[in-house]
Amino acid sequence: MHHVRIAPSLLAADFGRLAEEVTAVERASADLIHIDVMDGHFVPNLTLGPVVIEAVRRVTKLPLDVHLMIEEPERWVDAYAKAGADILHVHPEACPHLHRVVQQIRHAGMQAAVVLNPATPLHVLDYVLEDLSMVLVMSVNPGFGGQSFIPSALGKIAALRRMISERGLSDVVSISVDGGIKLDNAAEVVSAGATVLVSGSGIFATPDYTLTITEMRARGTSALHRHI
Ligand code: DX5
Ligand code: ZN
């Protein structure tokens, strides 16, 4: 049976107090720490890299869910493994040899994940799905926090849930959703088929992380029974 996992996105944390923020969401029962790596080319914003991830690694035991929004991710796989990433996400548009990058990630000892932008169709997964631990459905265009949820992500999540179930991969591949996730849409993304909810401002802009994370997980869990 699946369970709903909550992944606070550090992009919305106070970077001047990063270690404290990570500790706070860990204490607040977060399941994963989502870290957005942006290179100013693949997306129009620049964030952080392996050095900061290594620092985060030192202050938490939670799995680090590292979302690469960078060109040529294949050049960086080993660096992120060394920095302590557990799950490494790549965008298919950023790497022509997606299959190879996925194998590289696994050989480096991490779980591989592929991210689908709002306009990216599911069929890019056709020949790599079996090798993945997670597929991340973007519900905003990547680059910034605080944007609004794009409703067409719901149909995509549902179609992906069917694809995973038809291939007998339900216990292997998780569906994650990222962008505009808040308390009020947690139930609908889970009922569509997601089980990992990435949320930046939906958590860090609220005063009580424990209340928010607990409530988000509870609302998601209440919608779980509708899964295939
Ligand atoms: C956007 C990032 C997200 C971002 C989400 O490119 O991938 O992880 O932090 O932020 P919110 O939850 O505020 O939409
Ligand atoms: Zn992200």
Short mmCIF file of N, CA and C in Angstrom, two decimals, residues 34 65 67 89 113-117 134-138 160 174-178 196 198:
data_model
loop_
_atom_site.label_atom_id
_atom_site.label_comp_id
_atom_site.label_asym_id
_atom_site.label_seq_id
_atom_site.Cartn_x
_atom_site.Cartn_y
_atom_site.Cartn_z
N HIS A 34 13.32 18.39 -0.55
CA HIS A 34 13.40 18.65 -1.99
C HIS A 34 14.30 19.86 -2.23
N ASP A 65 16.08 14.82 -2.04
CA ASP A 65 15.38 14.67 -3.31
C ASP A 65 15.84 15.84 -4.19
N HIS A 67 16.40 17.98 -7.42
CA HIS A 67 15.73 18.28 -8.69
C HIS A 67 16.66 19.15 -9.54
N HIS A 89 16.82 13.89 -9.91
CA HIS A 89 15.81 14.15 -10.95
C HIS A 89 16.46 14.84 -12.14
N ALA A 113 15.05 9.67 -11.15
CA ALA A 113 13.72 10.24 -11.38
C ALA A 113 13.74 11.10 -12.64
N VAL A 114 12.64 11.08 -13.37
CA VAL A 114 12.50 11.93 -14.55
C VAL A 114 11.38 12.93 -14.28
N VAL A 115 11.62 14.18 -14.70
CA VAL A 115 10.66 15.27 -14.45
C VAL A 115 9.98 15.66 -15.75
N LEU A 116 8.66 15.80 -15.69
CA LEU A 116 7.90 16.20 -16.88
C LEU A 116 7.42 17.64 -16.71
N ASN A 117 7.87 18.51 -17.62
CA ASN A 117 7.36 19.87 -17.64
C ASN A 117 5.89 19.86 -18.03
N MET A 134 10.97 7.20 -9.44
CA MET A 134 9.99 8.28 -9.29
C MET A 134 9.83 9.03 -10.61
N VAL A 135 8.62 9.50 -10.85
CA VAL A 135 8.39 10.46 -11.94
C VAL A 135 7.80 11.70 -11.28
N LEU A 136 8.38 12.83 -11.62
CA LEU A 136 7.92 14.10 -11.04
C LEU A 136 7.13 14.87 -12.10
N VAL A 137 5.87 15.12 -11.81
CA VAL A 137 5.03 15.90 -12.71
C VAL A 137 5.06 17.35 -12.26
N MET A 138 5.59 18.22 -13.13
CA MET A 138 5.61 19.65 -12.80
C MET A 138 4.21 20.23 -12.98
N LEU A 160 -0.55 8.93 -15.94
CA LEU A 160 0.70 8.32 -15.50
C LEU A 160 0.41 7.20 -14.49
N SER A 174 7.16 5.84 -7.92
CA SER A 174 6.25 6.78 -7.25
C SER A 174 5.97 7.96 -8.17
N ILE A 175 4.82 8.57 -7.96
CA ILE A 175 4.50 9.80 -8.68
C ILE A 175 4.57 10.97 -7.70
N SER A 176 5.37 11.97 -8.11
CA SER A 176 5.56 13.15 -7.30
C SER A 176 5.00 14.34 -8.08
N VAL A 177 4.57 15.38 -7.38
CA VAL A 177 4.04 16.57 -8.06
C VAL A 177 4.68 17.79 -7.41
N ASP A 178 5.01 18.77 -8.25
CA ASP A 178 5.80 19.93 -7.80
C ASP A 178 5.31 21.21 -8.45
N VAL A 196 3.75 11.68 -3.65
CA VAL A 196 4.79 12.54 -3.07
C VAL A 196 4.44 13.99 -3.41
N VAL A 198 5.51 17.78 -3.30
CA VAL A 198 6.57 18.77 -3.10
C VAL A 198 5.90 20.11 -2.86
#
